[in-house]
Each structure stands twice: as structure tokens, then as C-alpha cells.
XYZ file of C-alpha atoms in Angstrom:
556
model
C 101.274 -40.923 -23.272
C 99.413 -37.932 -22.643
C 98.656 -37.506 -26.419
C 96.872 -41.380 -25.902
C 95.410 -40.093 -23.263
C 93.679 -37.405 -25.129
C 92.726 -38.651 -28.480
C 90.646 -41.554 -26.082
C 89.288 -39.054 -24.363
C 88.152 -37.389 -27.442
C 86.755 -40.142 -28.820
C 84.940 -41.041 -25.607
C 83.556 -37.680 -25.336
C 82.429 -37.931 -29.247
C 81.238 -40.849 -28.786
C 78.887 -39.946 -26.351
C 77.811 -36.994 -28.325
C 76.308 -39.374 -31.015
C 74.911 -41.286 -28.562
C 72.483 -38.509 -27.050
C 71.495 -37.582 -30.645
C 70.742 -40.568 -30.697
C 68.918 -41.146 -28.015
C 66.922 -37.583 -28.606
C 65.983 -38.176 -32.355
C 64.149 -41.056 -31.683
C 62.685 -39.301 -28.771
C 61.302 -37.092 -31.769
C 60.327 -39.619 -33.799
C 58.224 -40.915 -31.702
C 56.319 -38.232 -30.820
C 55.851 -36.905 -34.128
C 54.816 -40.331 -34.781
C 52.254 -39.946 -31.623
C 51.160 -37.142 -33.029
C 50.509 -38.674 -36.102
C 48.220 -41.261 -34.737
C 46.384 -39.611 -32.430
C 45.601 -36.830 -35.023
C 44.468 -40.057 -37.232
C 41.870 -41.660 -34.380
C 41.042 -38.195 -33.176
C 37.140 -37.025 -33.584
C 37.083 -34.066 -35.230
C 36.128 -30.772 -33.298
C 32.070 -29.952 -34.181
C 31.537 -27.139 -35.695
C 28.023 -25.244 -34.837
C 26.158 -23.039 -37.341
C 23.426 -21.330 -35.945
C 20.161 -22.959 -36.303
C 16.924 -21.595 -38.231
C 13.405 -22.024 -36.419
C 10.154 -21.495 -39.049
C 8.408 -19.620 -37.332
C 6.207 -18.735 -40.204
C 6.904 -14.877 -39.579
C 4.245 -14.199 -42.671
C 1.700 -15.963 -41.344
C 1.608 -14.766 -37.527
C 1.891 -11.043 -39.171
C -0.799 -12.207 -42.281
C -2.887 -13.297 -38.636
C -2.112 -9.665 -36.750
C -3.236 -7.601 -40.174
C -6.182 -9.886 -40.441
C -7.341 -9.271 -36.357
C -6.526 -5.674 -37.026
C -5.654 -3.577 -39.093
C -7.429 -4.885 -41.966
C -10.769 -3.347 -43.617
C -13.045 -5.443 -42.068
C -10.986 -6.673 -38.678
C -11.976 -8.885 -36.467
C -11.626 -6.908 -33.068
C -11.717 -3.172 -33.509
C -13.840 -1.260 -35.717
C -11.418 0.823 -37.127
C -9.865 0.915 -40.268
C -6.396 1.542 -40.444
C -3.752 1.114 -43.295
C -3.745 -1.786 -44.987
C -0.921 -0.683 -47.318
C 2.953 -1.532 -45.575
C 6.151 -2.630 -46.371
C 8.315 -5.690 -44.745
C 11.561 -6.393 -44.034
C 13.492 -8.707 -46.098
C 17.188 -10.362 -45.204
C 19.845 -11.109 -47.276
C 18.271 -14.571 -48.098
C 14.857 -12.785 -49.274
C 13.176 -13.977 -45.952
C 10.055 -11.649 -44.512
C 11.094 -10.566 -41.679
C 8.581 -9.044 -38.272
C 7.031 -5.888 -39.743
C 6.100 -2.959 -38.093
C 2.465 -3.585 -36.524
C 4.760 -6.638 -35.327
C 7.307 -5.140 -33.026
C 4.430 -2.510 -32.064
C 1.702 -4.941 -31.290
C 4.699 -6.915 -28.792
C 6.077 -3.775 -27.168
C 2.573 -2.538 -26.459
C 0.436 -5.429 -24.847
C 4.708 -5.816 -22.511
C 3.947 -2.160 -21.331
C -0.074 -2.800 -21.212
C -0.150 -6.260 -18.995
C 3.194 -6.113 -17.349
C 4.114 -9.540 -18.627
C 7.591 -12.116 -19.600
C 8.380 -11.161 -23.017
C 7.763 -14.340 -24.192
C 3.613 -14.175 -23.094
C 2.459 -13.383 -26.451
C 5.572 -15.681 -28.863
C 2.660 -17.751 -29.540
C 0.374 -14.812 -31.502
C 3.372 -12.703 -32.586
C 5.972 -15.354 -33.515
C 8.585 -13.159 -31.556
C 11.451 -14.435 -29.439
C 12.459 -13.243 -26.197
C 15.485 -11.400 -27.635
C 13.723 -10.096 -29.631
C 10.821 -9.156 -28.021
C 12.878 -6.939 -24.907
C 15.098 -5.732 -27.903
C 11.808 -4.147 -29.579
C 11.090 -2.883 -26.441
C 13.892 -0.968 -25.603
C 13.846 0.656 -28.725
C 9.241 1.503 -28.823
C 10.561 3.265 -24.981
C 13.691 5.009 -26.695
C 10.918 6.529 -29.888
C 8.279 7.637 -27.334
C 11.344 9.019 -25.010
C 12.848 11.012 -27.942
C 9.591 12.125 -29.604
C 7.440 13.399 -26.431
C 10.052 14.378 -23.934
C 10.669 17.526 -24.890
C 6.224 18.375 -24.306
C 5.146 15.733 -22.029
C 7.918 13.933 -20.249
C 8.433 16.811 -17.538
C 7.398 18.505 -14.909
C 4.273 20.623 -14.957
C 4.791 24.292 -14.040
C 2.094 26.549 -12.946
C 0.485 27.544 -15.759
C 0.097 24.123 -16.966
C -1.745 23.087 -13.156
C -4.067 26.410 -14.021
C -4.699 25.356 -17.575
C -5.548 21.583 -15.914
C -7.861 23.127 -13.180
C -9.655 25.481 -15.721
C -10.566 22.243 -17.864
C -11.988 19.962 -14.828
C -13.684 23.206 -13.575
C -15.413 23.960 -17.261
C -16.022 20.572 -18.639
C -16.080 18.256 -15.885
C -17.859 21.195 -13.045
C -15.323 20.037 -10.408
C -12.767 23.071 -9.863
C -9.838 21.763 -7.857
C -9.108 18.508 -9.132
C -5.566 18.214 -8.924
C -5.496 18.425 -5.297
C -7.836 14.650 -5.325
C -6.033 12.898 -8.308
C -6.663 9.480 -6.238
C -10.355 9.875 -6.043
C -13.326 9.669 -8.260
C -16.055 12.446 -7.671
C -18.293 11.363 -10.151
C -20.321 7.885 -10.678
C -19.304 6.546 -13.785
C -21.651 4.657 -16.021
C -18.697 1.934 -16.395
C -17.179 1.829 -12.689
C -16.871 -2.052 -11.595
C -19.427 -2.827 -8.885
C -17.198 -4.642 -7.339
C -14.790 -2.197 -6.576
C -17.054 0.580 -5.110
C -16.583 1.979 -1.997
C -13.193 0.259 -1.523
C -11.907 3.022 -0.521
C -13.321 3.905 2.790
C -12.851 -0.067 2.840
C -9.345 0.370 3.315
C -9.182 2.892 5.331
C -11.236 1.021 7.939
C -8.735 -2.005 6.633
C -5.375 -0.325 7.263
C -6.574 0.900 10.645
C -5.415 4.655 8.771
C -7.566 7.809 9.512
C -10.486 9.076 7.977
C -8.953 11.532 4.816
C -9.580 15.624 4.865
C -12.312 16.276 2.783
C -11.869 17.379 -0.511
C -9.188 20.672 -0.815
C -8.005 22.462 -4.077
C -4.527 21.884 -5.160
C -1.281 23.047 -3.097
C -0.693 25.442 -5.892
C -3.652 26.975 -5.534
C -3.330 27.295 -1.467
C 0.073 28.617 -1.529
C -1.312 31.344 -4.342
C -4.220 32.257 -2.140
C -3.304 31.589 1.316
C -2.298 35.403 2.138
C -5.818 36.848 0.686
C -7.672 33.729 2.912
C -5.670 35.059 6.413
C -6.317 38.263 6.015
C -11.121 37.918 5.000
C -13.046 39.065 7.217
C -16.598 38.691 6.347
C -18.631 41.279 9.086
C -22.240 40.479 10.123
C -23.535 43.627 8.276
C -22.140 42.010 5.049
C -24.299 38.634 5.558
C -26.855 40.624 6.609
C -27.008 42.238 3.115
C -26.988 38.838 1.171
C -29.735 37.606 3.498
C -31.618 41.019 2.878
C -31.016 39.921 -1.065
C -31.954 37.051 -1.207
C -35.460 36.904 0.675
C -36.230 40.484 -0.531
C -35.684 39.189 -4.636
C -34.310 42.533 -5.863
C -33.779 42.298 -9.210
C -34.165 38.991 -9.394
C -33.447 37.439 -13.025
C -34.234 33.679 -11.898
C -37.287 31.609 -10.865
C -36.323 28.631 -9.273
C -39.764 25.885 -9.537
C -39.521 23.152 -7.079
C -42.032 19.703 -6.819
C -44.274 21.614 -4.774
C -45.041 24.365 -6.911
C -43.002 27.462 -5.109
C -40.831 29.503 -6.887
C -37.541 31.073 -5.411
C -36.171 33.735 -7.000
C -32.790 34.445 -7.685
C -29.961 36.814 -9.453
C -28.221 34.216 -12.382
C -24.691 36.172 -11.419
C -24.689 34.571 -7.899
C -25.445 31.793 -8.668
C -23.444 30.963 -11.737
C -20.680 31.876 -9.150
C -21.751 29.540 -6.852
C -21.965 26.682 -8.689
C -20.808 25.726 -11.897
C -23.269 23.049 -12.823
C -26.179 25.876 -12.392
C -24.190 27.843 -14.259
C -24.562 25.271 -17.113
C -28.544 25.101 -16.552
C -28.877 28.703 -16.485
C -27.103 29.004 -19.730
C -29.514 26.613 -21.578
C -32.241 27.212 -19.856
C -34.538 29.422 -21.888
C -35.259 33.520 -21.357
C -39.262 34.185 -20.681
C -40.222 38.272 -19.703
C -36.327 38.771 -19.405
C -36.950 35.760 -16.880
C -34.781 32.568 -16.992
C -36.733 29.785 -15.146
C -35.030 26.140 -13.959
C -35.637 22.554 -12.106
C -35.039 21.810 -8.490
C -36.459 18.191 -8.168
C -36.448 15.558 -5.737
C -36.277 17.430 -2.999
C -38.589 19.707 -0.573
C -39.199 23.123 -1.128
C -37.519 24.688 2.443
C -34.691 22.022 1.223
C -33.720 24.085 -1.788
C -34.812 26.716 -0.461
C -32.140 26.515 2.221
C -29.217 25.810 -0.293
C -29.813 29.042 -1.963
C -29.575 30.815 1.089
C -26.075 29.511 1.828
C -25.398 29.933 -2.271
C -26.027 33.262 -1.040
C -24.435 34.016 2.414
C -22.750 30.782 3.262
C -26.085 30.759 6.589
C -28.029 28.586 7.593
C -30.837 27.476 10.367
C -29.431 24.836 12.862
C -33.085 23.325 13.009
C -33.039 23.142 8.940
C -30.262 21.600 8.152
C -30.777 18.885 11.349
C -34.306 18.886 9.827
C -32.661 18.536 5.790
C -29.192 17.977 5.980
C -29.199 14.645 4.082
C -31.093 16.241 1.491
C -28.656 18.980 1.286
C -25.951 16.562 1.434
C -27.619 15.246 -1.820
C -28.038 18.730 -3.192
C -23.841 20.151 -2.697
C -22.985 17.073 -4.262
C -25.120 17.504 -7.198
C -24.343 21.590 -7.568
C -21.169 20.762 -6.123
C -20.717 23.163 -3.570
C -17.908 21.636 -1.511
C -18.613 24.378 1.523
C -21.514 23.368 2.440
C -21.171 19.729 1.504
C -17.881 19.914 4.148
C -20.912 21.844 6.659
C -23.864 18.268 6.167
C -20.904 15.916 7.126
C -19.410 17.780 10.003
C -23.557 18.101 10.964
C -23.790 14.163 10.260
C -20.144 13.231 12.031
C -21.069 15.132 15.430
C -24.549 13.014 16.494
C -26.612 12.910 13.503
C -25.362 8.853 13.352
C -28.128 6.592 14.677
C -28.384 2.781 14.780
C -31.115 3.066 12.762
C -30.096 5.722 10.593
C -26.228 4.432 9.785
C -26.684 2.327 6.833
C -29.374 4.604 4.725
C -26.296 7.591 5.292
C -23.589 5.267 4.513
C -25.195 4.120 1.116
C -26.045 8.464 0.383
C -21.860 9.209 1.706
C -21.252 6.063 -1.063
C -23.381 7.660 -3.534
C -22.331 11.845 -2.334
C -17.992 11.117 -2.777
C -17.883 11.392 1.416
C -15.254 8.992 1.813
C -14.967 10.331 5.072
C -18.627 10.071 6.433
C -18.322 6.596 4.960
C -15.450 5.523 7.451
C -17.380 7.308 9.980
C -20.443 5.072 9.287
C -18.588 2.228 8.759
C -16.597 1.960 11.905
C -19.931 2.958 13.551
C -21.352 -0.390 11.573
C -18.339 -2.975 13.022
C -18.272 -1.085 17.265
C -22.438 -1.767 16.919
C -22.811 -4.428 14.085
C -25.085 -6.615 15.912
C -27.766 -4.248 17.265
C -27.394 -2.666 13.315
C -27.819 -5.754 11.452
C -31.324 -6.311 13.176
C -32.589 -2.855 11.676
C -34.710 -2.008 9.108
C -32.354 -0.163 7.320
C -30.036 -3.447 7.039
C -32.931 -5.655 5.630
C -33.200 -3.086 2.917
C -29.907 -2.666 1.779
C -29.247 -6.275 1.884
C -32.285 -7.162 -0.898
C -31.215 -3.569 -2.690
C -27.314 -3.992 -2.418
C -25.660 -7.495 -1.456
C -22.535 -6.319 -2.596
C -21.945 -3.855 0.194
C -23.876 -6.536 2.728
C -20.562 -8.357 2.356
C -18.368 -6.223 2.441
C -19.258 -4.992 5.431
C -19.718 -8.259 6.612
C -16.088 -8.865 5.736
C -15.123 -5.675 7.659
C -16.470 -6.863 10.672
C -14.849 -10.292 10.450
C -11.741 -8.634 9.991
C -12.015 -6.220 12.691
C -12.977 -9.115 15.276
C -9.187 -10.604 13.590
C -7.629 -7.722 14.505
C -9.401 -7.211 17.693
C -8.244 -11.028 18.738
C -4.248 -10.485 17.381
C -4.196 -6.984 19.626
C -5.851 -9.017 22.473
C -3.649 -11.970 22.289
C -0.276 -9.715 21.204
C -1.365 -7.739 24.763
C -1.413 -11.529 26.846
C 2.369 -12.185 24.683
C 3.332 -8.498 26.264
C 1.838 -9.604 30.172
C 3.911 -12.370 29.861
C 6.786 -11.071 28.443
C 6.795 -8.198 31.207
C 6.007 -10.290 34.155
C 9.655 -12.633 32.748
C 11.600 -9.390 33.594
C 10.039 -8.559 36.816
C 10.642 -12.339 37.488
C 14.574 -11.584 35.943
C 14.622 -8.376 38.450
C 13.391 -10.673 41.145
C 16.027 -13.330 41.505
C 18.971 -10.753 40.732
C 17.476 -9.024 43.793
C 16.768 -12.766 46.347
C 20.364 -13.859 45.465
C 22.416 -10.164 45.464
C 20.433 -8.224 48.437
C 18.198 -10.410 50.096
C 14.578 -10.491 50.461
C 12.798 -10.793 53.855
C 13.418 -14.999 54.655
C 15.289 -15.831 52.124
C 19.067 -14.472 50.648
C 22.847 -15.014 50.107
C 23.813 -16.701 53.551
C 26.711 -13.289 54.135
C 22.994 -10.617 53.994
C 20.912 -9.754 56.903
C 17.382 -10.778 56.483
C 14.847 -7.963 56.557
C 12.028 -10.145 57.887
C 9.082 -11.252 56.575
C 7.230 -7.983 58.249
C 9.359 -5.271 55.635
C 7.019 -5.134 52.401
C 9.210 -5.671 48.982
C 9.667 -3.776 46.021
C 9.499 -6.364 43.636
C 5.929 -7.166 42.584
C 7.003 -10.891 41.931
C 9.378 -11.988 44.897
C 6.800 -13.660 46.706
C 6.089 -16.359 44.025
C 9.739 -16.450 42.882
C 10.884 -17.134 46.930
C 7.841 -20.256 46.582
C 9.327 -21.707 43.643
C 13.142 -21.494 45.027
C 12.127 -22.985 48.475
C 10.587 -25.879 46.647
C 13.478 -26.155 44.295
C 16.155 -25.893 46.706
C 13.758 -29.480 48.568
C 12.778 -31.068 45.492
C 13.908 -34.776 45.158
C 13.641 -34.360 40.999
C 14.978 -31.231 40.364
C 16.201 -32.306 36.976
C 14.968 -30.148 33.869
C 12.457 -33.168 32.564
C 10.888 -33.752 36.107
C 9.225 -31.773 38.487
C 7.345 -29.154 36.498
C 7.882 -27.224 38.774
C 11.288 -27.087 39.018
C 11.344 -27.106 34.592
C 10.075 -23.657 35.647
C 13.088 -22.686 37.732
C 15.205 -24.682 35.596
C 14.050 -21.964 32.538
C 14.310 -19.086 34.985
C 18.094 -20.200 35.662
C 18.363 -19.843 31.752
C 17.055 -17.072 30.695
C 19.217 -15.186 33.559
C 21.945 -16.479 32.047
C 21.217 -15.493 28.349
C 20.678 -12.412 29.789
C 23.295 -11.440 32.100
C 25.982 -9.492 30.721
C 28.844 -10.181 34.112
C 29.119 -13.857 34.224
C 31.706 -13.507 36.350
C 31.022 -11.679 39.341
C 27.029 -12.915 39.057
C 25.323 -14.167 42.156
C 22.853 -16.226 40.625
C 23.537 -20.009 40.708
C 24.265 -21.444 37.524
C 25.560 -18.365 35.553
C 28.444 -19.410 34.589
C 26.853 -23.103 34.141
C 24.308 -22.030 31.317
C 27.109 -19.798 29.754
C 29.121 -22.926 28.979
C 26.017 -25.515 28.240
C 24.848 -22.655 25.165
C 28.168 -23.383 22.986
C 26.196 -26.831 23.008
C 22.816 -26.525 22.638
C 21.472 -27.035 18.645
C 21.171 -24.054 16.611
C 16.766 -24.316 17.043
C 17.272 -23.831 20.796
C 19.663 -21.096 20.256
C 17.656 -19.156 17.874
C 14.137 -19.856 20.226
C 15.775 -18.710 23.311
C 17.546 -15.780 21.312
C 14.046 -14.506 20.594
C 12.994 -15.039 23.704
C 15.517 -12.456 25.595
C 14.695 -9.977 22.716
C 11.619 -9.849 23.632
C 11.807 -9.665 27.078
C 14.573 -7.114 26.523
C 11.821 -5.202 24.569
C 9.863 -5.403 27.598
C 12.196 -4.294 30.003
C 13.297 -0.903 28.122
C 9.159 -0.225 27.541
C 9.001 -0.527 31.127
C 11.270 1.612 31.917
C 10.336 3.884 29.190
C 6.871 4.124 30.957
C 8.067 4.957 34.557
C 10.065 7.625 33.805
C 7.737 9.226 32.036
C 5.166 8.884 34.886
C 7.727 10.831 36.837
């Protein structure tokens, strides 16, 4: 009996295993059929190839060569090389030439435009243009880094200063890089004198007078500190000029007068006079030069200053404009500084300020131009009615337009300043109202205050200036029948003061001002726009509070 049961159990297990294997086989066949059907009906995955656009590289290169590099070039007058090699890719298609790549890189640097700015002309894509620019800059850096891309040494600075002093006759050029010290024939007319106007628009201080470079100042600091010229030495130079002992130069003026001088003194004092003397002819061991355009007395005062750095006050007052022109023309910075100082200290009037302004722009005196411009802006109505203004308007309408624009801008700034002052007064009043409100609710003031405080009476003077007005506002608020935020105007103002105090209060649980905690809860339900508005008001009132405290601290 037991053997029959075991055989039956084995038969059942074998049949179950066969059933499981059959089900698994059917499932695998169904899955294989589904995969085969999906593969047969599926859309093949696209294979993208790199698309080629015919950018006409050859035509762009030919156009560039015809425009710039041919013998009969369209734009420049120079003749460049006509033989160059093109690079070809694996298919034999010519690539971009060296001229195209260098032109693209240089134009990107010159015009500071996007990489595809010159694509239409040079037929070069954005990626290639950026890569070309990087390689071009890397090559320039590698080639010229050792010689030019470094900080200048003391020898380099000295060589540049000597070059400017010899060629351009302007020593100390490195100390005033941003200034143009002589007129340039190609200088744009619209930008003339813009530096002086920029000073006024930026409300900056007048520029310092031109000085030597920091390197020269450091090297000569010890010598300048120990330099002392006694009166006897100046008298010797005055006597040498007045007597003309051993003079080898004759200076001719417009009225035919002759001023005797010495070549060595003039050459050291002025590089321009040195060049004139070197170009002049020697006759009877004497060189002759001419200084035209100014009176003889002005020329004499100019030469005297070159000898002894001395001048007469009356002569300076009379010929200060002539001496300013001479100091600029013959590059004598010390005399130029004296002339500017004289003009700035009481010489300017409403009648001559326009003429001095034009002269200062021509003589490269930015500080003097700034002083004149400030005077014109301050008294524009009177100065614009003078004869000098009328002449300037006919001769230089561009300057008139610049001056009028400066006056308009200064008036706008003045109005803006007045507006800010009025706003500041309002914020100070709000701060005083907050202080008075806290004083009334905490300590009491005269006839109004908390119930648990003994009032001082109306005869006692209060130290808070806003108490009187706030007391009347509180009494109106307590007795008004329409004390809703949108009702009475006075009640609305009181609601705003209470809310402002609540936003500025840091201890609402122990605050004596009514409705302080109520407004703290109300703030959580306000819109973002209202929240930003109140935060800005609190910040400005707090700033006025800090300013008042700082002012009180400085007074004591």
C-alpha cells in the first residue's frame, strides 16, 4: 500500500514538472514572437550624418584678397603678398586661408563684436571664429610676451620720458597718460573739451595740474626737499638777464624790439626754444629768433621768468593771458601753473570768463577750464548776455551747446538735491513723530498720557517738537466717529503712524503704544507689494534716525 502511494506521488510530481516546462516554453515562444513582430514593424533609428553647407570659402577668400591684398587693392594703398597657400581637407576642398583667420581675429578684437558679426563677409562660422581668436591671442602672447607683455622697468620709463621730451617737447608724459597736451589735427570736434565737462557732471574736484611721473617724483624727492634758492642767486640771474652780459641770442618782437638772451639758458628752460635755436642761423656769432603775436612787454616778462622764475605782479595781472599762451606754446609748466593760479584767484569776471574758458581749452589747462565752467553754470543768466558769449556763439556753436547742456544738467541735479532734502525732512518728521508717540504713551506729556501717570500740566515745556501736533491728532482720533482707515483724513494719518510704529517696534509684548500687537498680526496678512512699501519706509526713517543721532553726537 505504501509503495502504491509513493508511485502515485512520483507520477503527480513528474506530471507537474512537465506542465511547468510546457507553460514556460509557451511563454518563451510568445515573447520571441512578440519581439520578432516588434522588430518587423518598428521604425529604424535614424542615423544622423554631419551636414555640409557650401559656404563658398573660395569666393570669400578671393573677395578678401581683391579688397585688401591685391596689387590694385580696393581699400588700402599698400601692396601685400599675392602668393599664399590654401589648406585642403581629405576631399580636396579648400579651407580657410591665413588671411581670413587673422582678419576675423583682428576684427573681433577691434570692434568687440560677436563671433558671427563678420560671417557674411568672411564666410566663417561662430565656432571657427572663436577658435581662431583663441589661437591668435595665444600666438601673440607667446611671441611678444617676453618683450612687451610685462611691467615696464625703470629704464623703459626713462626711455619713454626722454623720447617724449625730445620728440614731442613735453617732459613728464607718463604722469598724465589720460590727457592730450597739444592739439591734434584729426581730433574729433564733438569730443573737444569733454574732459572739463565730465568733471562738472561727475561733481568731481578740479584736476590737478600736470606733474612729472611718480618715478621721477620719487627719484627727485630728496633733492627737492633740500633745495633752497637765496635771494642773492635770484638777483644774479635777474642781473644777467637785464644786462645781457655775453648774450648770444637776439629775440625779435612784433614792434621791432630786440631782447638779448643766452642760448644755454633758453635751451634748458624750454625744449621748443632749443629746437628753434638749433634751426636758426648764426650771424656775427649771434642767433636770432622771433616770438610773434604778443606784446614786447609780455615777451620780456616771459624771458625773465625763464631766467629767475620771478615776475612782477602788475605785469602778471596785465599780460596773464599772453603769458599763459607763451607757457603752453613753449612748454614751460611752472609759468603755466602761475598763470592758472593768477586767473583762478580773482581775475575772472562775467565779461572775460567765456574768453578764458576758450583759451584754457586751447592751452590744455583742464583745471582752469573747470573753474570757468563752474562760474558759467552758477551765473549763466548774466554771462549769456555778455558780448563775449555772443561772439563765442557765432564762432563756436558746439561749445555753446555743451555749456547749455551743462547748465541744464546742473539745474536738474540741483532740483534732485532739493527733492532729496525735502524727502529727508519728511523722514526726520516721521522719526520725531515716532519718538513723540512713544513719549506720550509711555511717560505722558502735559495734558495727555497714560492713566497711571501723573501729568505735568500744560505749563511745562516738552522736549519733543512733535508732541503738540501729535497731541491734537490723538485727541481728534479718540473723538472722531469715522475712525476707520479709509474714513477721516486725520484718522487715516493716525492709523498710518500707529502701523509705522508697530513695524519699527522691537518689543510689542511690552509696548505701551495702542494696537502695536494688532498691527504685528496684520502684517502677516498683507500683500507682498504693501510689505515692500512699508519696509522701504521703515528703512528710510531708520536712516534719518541714525543721521539725527550722529548729528547730535557731533554737536556735543
